Amino acid sequence: MKEQGFFQSKKGKTVIAVVAIALAIIIPLMMDNNIIFTQNKYFYVLLCLIGIYTIVTSGLDILFGYTGQISFGHAGFFCIGAYGSVLLSHTQWGLGKATGYVLTPILSIFIAACIAAAVGALLAIPASKLVFHFLSMLTIAFNQIVYLIANNFSWLTNGSIGITSVPAVTLFGISFATTTSKLKYYYLVLFFVVVFLLVKTHIVNSRVGRGLIAIRENPTAANGCGVNVAKYKIMSFAISAFYVGFAGGLYVHMIGFISPDTFVQNTSVIFITMLLFGGSGNLVGPILGAAVITIIQEGLQFLADYRMLIYGIVLLLIILFQPQGIAGLGNTISGAVSKRKRGAANG
Amino acid sequence: MSTFISLLIGGLVLGCTYGMLSLGLSLIYQASGFMNFTQANLLMFGAFVCYQFFGVWGLPFVISLILSVAIMFGVGCLIERLVIRRLVEKHAKNVYVVLSTIAISIIIENLAMLIWNSRQHYFPSIFSGSSSVKIGSVSVGKESLLCIVVALVAMVALHFFLNKTKFGTAMRAAAMNKTAASCMGINVNRTISMTYGIAAALACLGGILIAPKMTAYYQVGNQISMKSFAGAVIGGYGNIYGAIVGALFVGLLETFVGAYISSAYKELIVYGVMIVFMIVKPSGLFNAKVYE
């Protein structure tokens, strides 16, 4: 029997989460005041990216880790969220160009994420009937279509040139412009990361979450137990798309520039790599995956040409040897140790 | 009329190239029940290998072609032996097998970029001397005709291989029912490995034949990957005759939409048709069995 330690219990997990959030708040603050490390502005961008990709990966996890549906097209939702938010909040493009009125960025991000969720639900209606290999193809085609629209509909998106000077987020009179203070934007991202992760925990532990897991384990049995499989799959797609769309909005208001190149098929593969690397079907995995892969990605900037090759190799090695990701590494090691112990006892 | 004929030839050339890929996709799906996202990048890699032999080292074309097809056959078998079979033996979820082919595809694409750099390489013309043939009033490049002829020959040869030879029958038997086939003394692992090899060899052949037209370029695979899938889906995924018909349809559709409507929308339309087929008629034109 495996004994349940303090850190496995619900109370222990809450303590860990609170400590992690506190550290995430305090450490950058200390850095900003030169208490530890040096003051390197780029570091905040990295932290923001980790936060944004954590939201993306958690959203993907709801679809892949909990419902067992694969998507190779989540960059498409990322694109819808990003472009949607820009077109709703930019004075010279989209809504601003057509009517002269624009939305404040945080509202535009929210609405763009809702649009992404609606598109996700629409995509899921046929997708919920498809077997997995058609699903992977459908999502790739979806990604390609979104990319082609962003690239070819120049009247709407300015084509491959992209849109510059995306407005900064302003909330309650506080400006979160990344040109002046990246630290403030980091706290904004952190706030949303915490909110999205709490919502995810809530979803996963609810009736809906149990339904999703039932579908992952055996759709036929789930159907037999009264789970409305099609409805839950659509829901899962929509929630997942909302997460990713929202992250897309946060991303574009941080970078301040948007072009279709960000949303190619490779981006979807990177999202999947993050999820698998961290470990799917739990809370910590997506955070770990997003953090490690983002750091690798930025750390390997000087290896620009080799980067995708390294992704490919990492992905392949994980699939072959560690399908649970690094969050499952502890289990694998303890499993191997106990196996050896047992072997020694028997032999 | 002459525009129409040259467009028709262009569409057929594209369709034949997609057909070589769709054939491989359907063969693999029939034999093992998996999708293979590596196929299009194997085409690109095969074209590069032939470019190395023929364009850089100056070997005769026929020898370079045979060598590169043989090498790619080996690569296909290796991929099955080293990755796919290991995953199947571990009882990994289907999703992981699909993901592994995507990972391999990324690796192959970037290896090609590192070996042959990221520029487009001009593939030398296969025939010396006058490079076009007159059909009526239209002059057609010899390479285009060669592409169509070789593709058709390869398809017919595959048909006879599968239906008339002992090994082909074994492959079909293994695809139909693995347990029963292995009870009859068929080495199922070997037939599946061979299937991956044949698929890779077909992709390589397609790559070499289209290379004079599309140049040898590391992103060729990405450009045509989804379209070969569209061909296979429209024809009926897992049916090799359907794959050919579907791929020819996609090639012609793309060419004519590009010429008469707008080249910006040709891909959107191809993907749209594919999605409509997936939703309305997932078994495709040839009623393949796609639901498990």
PDB file of N, CA and C in Angstrom, chain B residues 87-147:
ATOM      1  N   LEU B  87       6.403   1.324 -30.017  1.00  0.00           N
ATOM      2  CA  LEU B  87       5.215   1.904 -29.384  1.00  0.00           C
ATOM      3  C   LEU B  87       4.072   0.908 -29.369  1.00  0.00           C
ATOM      4  N   VAL B  88       3.901   0.177 -30.477  1.00  0.00           N
ATOM      5  CA  VAL B  88       2.802  -0.787 -30.544  1.00  0.00           C
ATOM      6  C   VAL B  88       3.018  -1.884 -29.512  1.00  0.00           C
ATOM      7  N   GLU B  89       4.278  -2.314 -29.370  1.00  0.00           N
ATOM      8  CA  GLU B  89       4.558  -3.374 -28.400  1.00  0.00           C
ATOM      9  C   GLU B  89       4.312  -2.914 -26.965  1.00  0.00           C
ATOM     10  N   LYS B  90       4.492  -1.587 -26.744  1.00  0.00           N
ATOM     11  CA  LYS B  90       4.233  -1.052 -25.404  1.00  0.00           C
ATOM     12  C   LYS B  90       2.751  -0.811 -25.170  1.00  0.00           C
ATOM     13  N   HIS B  91       1.909  -1.072 -26.159  1.00  0.00           N
ATOM     14  CA  HIS B  91       0.476  -0.785 -26.110  1.00  0.00           C
ATOM     15  C   HIS B  91       0.230   0.694 -25.864  1.00  0.00           C
ATOM     16  N   ALA B  92       1.027   1.540 -26.499  1.00  0.00           N
ATOM     17  CA  ALA B  92       0.820   2.977 -26.361  1.00  0.00           C
ATOM     18  C   ALA B  92      -0.497   3.345 -27.032  1.00  0.00           C
ATOM     19  N   LYS B  93      -1.082   4.463 -26.562  1.00  0.00           N
ATOM     20  CA  LYS B  93      -2.326   4.918 -27.176  1.00  0.00           C
ATOM     21  C   LYS B  93      -2.064   5.320 -28.626  1.00  0.00           C
ATOM     22  N   ASN B  94      -3.107   5.187 -29.450  1.00  0.00           N
ATOM     23  CA  ASN B  94      -2.972   5.551 -30.867  1.00  0.00           C
ATOM     24  C   ASN B  94      -2.459   6.967 -31.051  1.00  0.00           C
ATOM     25  N   VAL B  95      -2.907   7.852 -30.137  1.00  0.00           N
ATOM     26  CA  VAL B  95      -2.508   9.252 -30.247  1.00  0.00           C
ATOM     27  C   VAL B  95      -0.991   9.384 -30.221  1.00  0.00           C
ATOM     28  N   TYR B  96      -0.350   8.556 -29.374  1.00  0.00           N
ATOM     29  CA  TYR B  96       1.101   8.671 -29.259  1.00  0.00           C
ATOM     30  C   TYR B  96       1.792   8.208 -30.529  1.00  0.00           C
ATOM     31  N   VAL B  97       1.203   7.186 -31.196  1.00  0.00           N
ATOM     32  CA  VAL B  97       1.803   6.733 -32.452  1.00  0.00           C
ATOM     33  C   VAL B  97       1.730   7.847 -33.491  1.00  0.00           C
ATOM     34  N   VAL B  98       0.565   8.487 -33.575  1.00  0.00           N
ATOM     35  CA  VAL B  98       0.415   9.596 -34.521  1.00  0.00           C
ATOM     36  C   VAL B  98       1.410  10.709 -34.192  1.00  0.00           C
ATOM     37  N   LEU B  99       1.505  11.023 -32.893  1.00  0.00           N
ATOM     38  CA  LEU B  99       2.438  12.065 -32.466  1.00  0.00           C
ATOM     39  C   LEU B  99       3.876  11.711 -32.830  1.00  0.00           C
ATOM     40  N   SER B 100       4.224  10.428 -32.669  1.00  0.00           N
ATOM     41  CA  SER B 100       5.604  10.051 -32.979  1.00  0.00           C
ATOM     42  C   SER B 100       5.892  10.283 -34.459  1.00  0.00           C
ATOM     43  N   THR B 101       4.902  10.026 -35.339  1.00  0.00           N
ATOM     44  CA  THR B 101       5.175  10.276 -36.762  1.00  0.00           C
ATOM     45  C   THR B 101       5.344  11.770 -37.014  1.00  0.00           C
ATOM     46  N   ILE B 102       4.613  12.597 -36.251  1.00  0.00           N
ATOM     47  CA  ILE B 102       4.804  14.044 -36.415  1.00  0.00           C
ATOM     48  C   ILE B 102       6.205  14.437 -35.964  1.00  0.00           C
ATOM     49  N   ALA B 103       6.643  13.848 -34.839  1.00  0.00           N
ATOM     50  CA  ALA B 103       7.984  14.158 -34.343  1.00  0.00           C
ATOM     51  C   ALA B 103       9.036  13.756 -35.380  1.00  0.00           C
ATOM     52  N   ILE B 104       8.885  12.564 -35.967  1.00  0.00           N
ATOM     53  CA  ILE B 104       9.848  12.118 -36.971  1.00  0.00           C
ATOM     54  C   ILE B 104       9.832  13.069 -38.160  1.00  0.00           C
ATOM     55  N   SER B 105       8.619  13.500 -38.500  1.00  0.00           N
ATOM     56  CA  SER B 105       8.488  14.401 -39.634  1.00  0.00           C
ATOM     57  C   SER B 105       9.247  15.707 -39.389  1.00  0.00           C
ATOM     58  N   ILE B 106       9.144  16.239 -38.169  1.00  0.00           N
ATOM     59  CA  ILE B 106       9.886  17.469 -37.835  1.00  0.00           C
ATOM     60  C   ILE B 106      11.384  17.210 -37.921  1.00  0.00           C
ATOM     61  N   ILE B 107      11.808  16.046 -37.392  1.00  0.00           N
ATOM     62  CA  ILE B 107      13.238  15.738 -37.405  1.00  0.00           C
ATOM     63  C   ILE B 107      13.746  15.663 -38.843  1.00  0.00           C
ATOM     64  N   ILE B 108      13.007  14.959 -39.711  1.00  0.00           N
ATOM     65  CA  ILE B 108      13.464  14.807 -41.100  1.00  0.00           C
ATOM     66  C   ILE B 108      13.533  16.159 -41.797  1.00  0.00           C
ATOM     67  N   GLU B 109      12.496  16.973 -41.576  1.00  0.00           N
ATOM     68  CA  GLU B 109      12.454  18.286 -42.229  1.00  0.00           C
ATOM     69  C   GLU B 109      13.664  19.125 -41.842  1.00  0.00           C
ATOM     70  N   ASN B 110      13.969  19.129 -40.534  1.00  0.00           N
ATOM     71  CA  ASN B 110      15.058  19.989 -40.081  1.00  0.00           C
ATOM     72  C   ASN B 110      16.422  19.414 -40.395  1.00  0.00           C
ATOM     73  N   LEU B 111      16.508  18.069 -40.448  1.00  0.00           N
ATOM     74  CA  LEU B 111      17.758  17.459 -40.895  1.00  0.00           C
ATOM     75  C   LEU B 111      18.045  17.892 -42.324  1.00  0.00           C
ATOM     76  N   ALA B 112      17.016  17.848 -43.165  1.00  0.00           N
ATOM     77  CA  ALA B 112      17.204  18.252 -44.561  1.00  0.00           C
ATOM     78  C   ALA B 112      17.668  19.698 -44.634  1.00  0.00           C
ATOM     79  N   MET B 113      17.084  20.535 -43.762  1.00  0.00           N
ATOM     80  CA  MET B 113      17.480  21.943 -43.777  1.00  0.00           C
ATOM     81  C   MET B 113      18.942  22.101 -43.365  1.00  0.00           C
ATOM     82  N   LEU B 114      19.376  21.289 -42.386  1.00  0.00           N
ATOM     83  CA  LEU B 114      20.751  21.417 -41.920  1.00  0.00           C
ATOM     84  C   LEU B 114      21.739  20.854 -42.940  1.00  0.00           C
ATOM     85  N   ILE B 115      21.355  19.748 -43.610  1.00  0.00           N
ATOM     86  CA  ILE B 115      22.287  19.137 -44.557  1.00  0.00           C
ATOM     87  C   ILE B 115      22.386  19.965 -45.832  1.00  0.00           C
ATOM     88  N   TRP B 116      21.220  20.352 -46.369  1.00  0.00           N
ATOM     89  CA  TRP B 116      21.232  21.012 -47.676  1.00  0.00           C
ATOM     90  C   TRP B 116      20.875  22.496 -47.586  1.00  0.00           C
ATOM     91  N   ASN B 117      20.974  23.085 -46.445  1.00  0.00           N
ATOM     92  CA  ASN B 117      20.623  24.489 -46.122  1.00  0.00           C
ATOM     93  C   ASN B 117      19.208  24.880 -46.567  1.00  0.00           C
ATOM     94  N   SER B 118      18.802  26.098 -46.239  1.00  0.00           N
ATOM     95  CA  SER B 118      17.383  26.425 -46.392  1.00  0.00           C
ATOM     96  C   SER B 118      17.052  27.088 -47.728  1.00  0.00           C
ATOM     97  N   ARG B 119      18.001  27.082 -48.666  1.00  0.00           N
ATOM     98  CA  ARG B 119      17.688  27.670 -49.975  1.00  0.00           C
ATOM     99  C   ARG B 119      16.952  26.667 -50.855  1.00  0.00           C
ATOM    100  N   GLN B 120      16.308  27.174 -51.898  1.00  0.00           N
ATOM    101  CA  GLN B 120      15.711  26.267 -52.882  1.00  0.00           C
ATOM    102  C   GLN B 120      16.811  25.831 -53.837  1.00  0.00           C
ATOM    103  N   HIS B 121      16.929  24.515 -54.056  1.00  0.00           N
ATOM    104  CA  HIS B 121      17.957  24.030 -54.949  1.00  0.00           C
ATOM    105  C   HIS B 121      17.351  23.687 -56.299  1.00  0.00           C
ATOM    106  N   TYR B 122      17.996  24.208 -57.333  1.00  0.00           N
ATOM    107  CA  TYR B 122      17.510  23.951 -58.670  1.00  0.00           C
ATOM    108  C   TYR B 122      17.838  22.507 -59.041  1.00  0.00           C
ATOM    109  N   PHE B 123      16.827  21.732 -59.361  1.00  0.00           N
ATOM    110  CA  PHE B 123      17.030  20.333 -59.731  1.00  0.00           C
ATOM    111  C   PHE B 123      17.336  20.287 -61.221  1.00  0.00           C
ATOM    112  N   PRO B 124      18.505  19.741 -61.648  1.00  0.00           N
ATOM    113  CA  PRO B 124      18.854  19.779 -63.068  1.00  0.00           C
ATOM    114  C   PRO B 124      17.828  19.019 -63.912  1.00  0.00           C
ATOM    115  N   SER B 125      17.629  19.476 -65.146  1.00  0.00           N
ATOM    116  CA  SER B 125      16.623  18.819 -65.979  1.00  0.00           C
ATOM    117  C   SER B 125      17.089  17.408 -66.317  1.00  0.00           C
ATOM    118  N   ILE B 126      16.123  16.506 -66.351  1.00  0.00           N
ATOM    119  CA  ILE B 126      16.445  15.098 -66.514  1.00  0.00           C
ATOM    120  C   ILE B 126      16.853  14.802 -67.954  1.00  0.00           C
ATOM    121  N   PHE B 127      16.185  15.444 -68.900  1.00  0.00           N
ATOM    122  CA  PHE B 127      16.489  15.181 -70.309  1.00  0.00           C
ATOM    123  C   PHE B 127      17.343  16.305 -70.854  1.00  0.00           C
ATOM    124  N   SER B 128      18.404  15.936 -71.564  1.00  0.00           N
ATOM    125  CA  SER B 128      19.178  16.983 -72.226  1.00  0.00           C
ATOM    126  C   SER B 128      18.518  17.273 -73.570  1.00  0.00           C
ATOM    127  N   GLY B 129      18.891  18.397 -74.153  1.00  0.00           N
ATOM    128  CA  GLY B 129      18.354  18.734 -75.462  1.00  0.00           C
ATOM    129  C   GLY B 129      16.983  19.366 -75.349  1.00  0.00           C
ATOM    130  N   SER B 130      16.180  19.235 -76.398  1.00  0.00           N
ATOM    131  CA  SER B 130      14.880  19.900 -76.430  1.00  0.00           C
ATOM    132  C   SER B 130      14.024  19.358 -75.294  1.00  0.00           C
ATOM    133  N   SER B 131      13.389  20.263 -74.541  1.00  0.00           N
ATOM    134  CA  SER B 131      12.749  19.813 -73.319  1.00  0.00           C
ATOM    135  C   SER B 131      11.225  19.829 -73.413  1.00  0.00           C
ATOM    136  N   SER B 132      10.660  19.858 -74.620  1.00  0.00           N
ATOM    137  CA  SER B 132       9.202  19.811 -74.650  1.00  0.00           C
ATOM    138  C   SER B 132       8.708  18.963 -75.830  1.00  0.00           C
ATOM    139  N   VAL B 133       7.518  18.444 -75.623  1.00  0.00           N
ATOM    140  CA  VAL B 133       6.885  17.584 -76.611  1.00  0.00           C
ATOM    141  C   VAL B 133       5.615  18.291 -77.049  1.00  0.00           C
ATOM    142  N   LYS B 134       5.288  18.182 -78.343  1.00  0.00           N
ATOM    143  CA  LYS B 134       4.058  18.834 -78.807  1.00  0.00           C
ATOM    144  C   LYS B 134       2.876  17.867 -78.697  1.00  0.00           C
ATOM    145  N   ILE B 135       1.828  18.308 -78.005  1.00  0.00           N
ATOM    146  CA  ILE B 135       0.577  17.555 -78.034  1.00  0.00           C
ATOM    147  C   ILE B 135      -0.431  18.488 -78.669  1.00  0.00           C
ATOM    148  N   GLY B 136      -0.792  18.232 -79.929  1.00  0.00           N
ATOM    149  CA  GLY B 136      -1.637  19.176 -80.658  1.00  0.00           C
ATOM    150  C   GLY B 136      -0.892  20.480 -80.797  1.00  0.00           C
ATOM    151  N   SER B 137      -1.464  21.535 -80.233  1.00  0.00           N
ATOM    152  CA  SER B 137      -0.811  22.830 -80.339  1.00  0.00           C
ATOM    153  C   SER B 137      -0.098  23.198 -79.045  1.00  0.00           C
ATOM    154  N   VAL B 138      -0.124  22.295 -78.060  1.00  0.00           N
ATOM    155  CA  VAL B 138       0.438  22.620 -76.757  1.00  0.00           C
ATOM    156  C   VAL B 138       1.781  21.933 -76.597  1.00  0.00           C
ATOM    157  N   SER B 139       2.776  22.671 -76.121  1.00  0.00           N
ATOM    158  CA  SER B 139       4.044  22.023 -75.831  1.00  0.00           C
ATOM    159  C   SER B 139       4.106  21.693 -74.345  1.00  0.00           C
ATOM    160  N   VAL B 140       4.470  20.431 -74.086  1.00  0.00           N
ATOM    161  CA  VAL B 140       4.465  19.938 -72.718  1.00  0.00           C
ATOM    162  C   VAL B 140       5.872  19.500 -72.363  1.00  0.00           C
ATOM    163  N   GLY B 141       6.336  19.863 -71.160  1.00  0.00           N
ATOM    164  CA  GLY B 141       7.665  19.471 -70.732  1.00  0.00           C
ATOM    165  C   GLY B 141       7.788  17.965 -70.623  1.00  0.00           C
ATOM    166  N   LYS B 142       8.968  17.446 -71.034  1.00  0.00           N
ATOM    167  CA  LYS B 142       9.164  15.998 -70.965  1.00  0.00           C
ATOM    168  C   LYS B 142       9.090  15.502 -69.534  1.00  0.00           C
ATOM    169  N   GLU B 143       9.565  16.345 -68.590  1.00  0.00           N
ATOM    170  CA  GLU B 143       9.548  15.942 -67.193  1.00  0.00           C
ATOM    171  C   GLU B 143       8.120  15.693 -66.707  1.00  0.00           C
ATOM    172  N   SER B 144       7.193  16.555 -67.167  1.00  0.00           N
ATOM    173  CA  SER B 144       5.805  16.388 -66.748  1.00  0.00           C
ATOM    174  C   SER B 144       5.268  15.050 -67.236  1.00  0.00           C
ATOM    175  N   LEU B 145       5.544  14.753 -68.517  1.00  0.00           N
ATOM    176  CA  LEU B 145       5.056  13.485 -69.065  1.00  0.00           C
ATOM    177  C   LEU B 145       5.686  12.311 -68.316  1.00  0.00           C
ATOM    178  N   LEU B 146       6.999  12.423 -68.063  1.00  0.00           N
ATOM    179  CA  LEU B 146       7.681  11.342 -67.337  1.00  0.00           C
ATOM    180  C   LEU B 146       7.013  11.129 -65.982  1.00  0.00           C
ATOM    181  N   CYS B 147       6.679  12.238 -65.305  1.00  0.00           N
ATOM    182  CA  CYS B 147       6.055  12.152 -63.979  1.00  0.00           C
ATOM    183  C   CYS B 147       4.760  11.365 -64.063  1.00  0.00           C
TER     184      CYS B 147
END
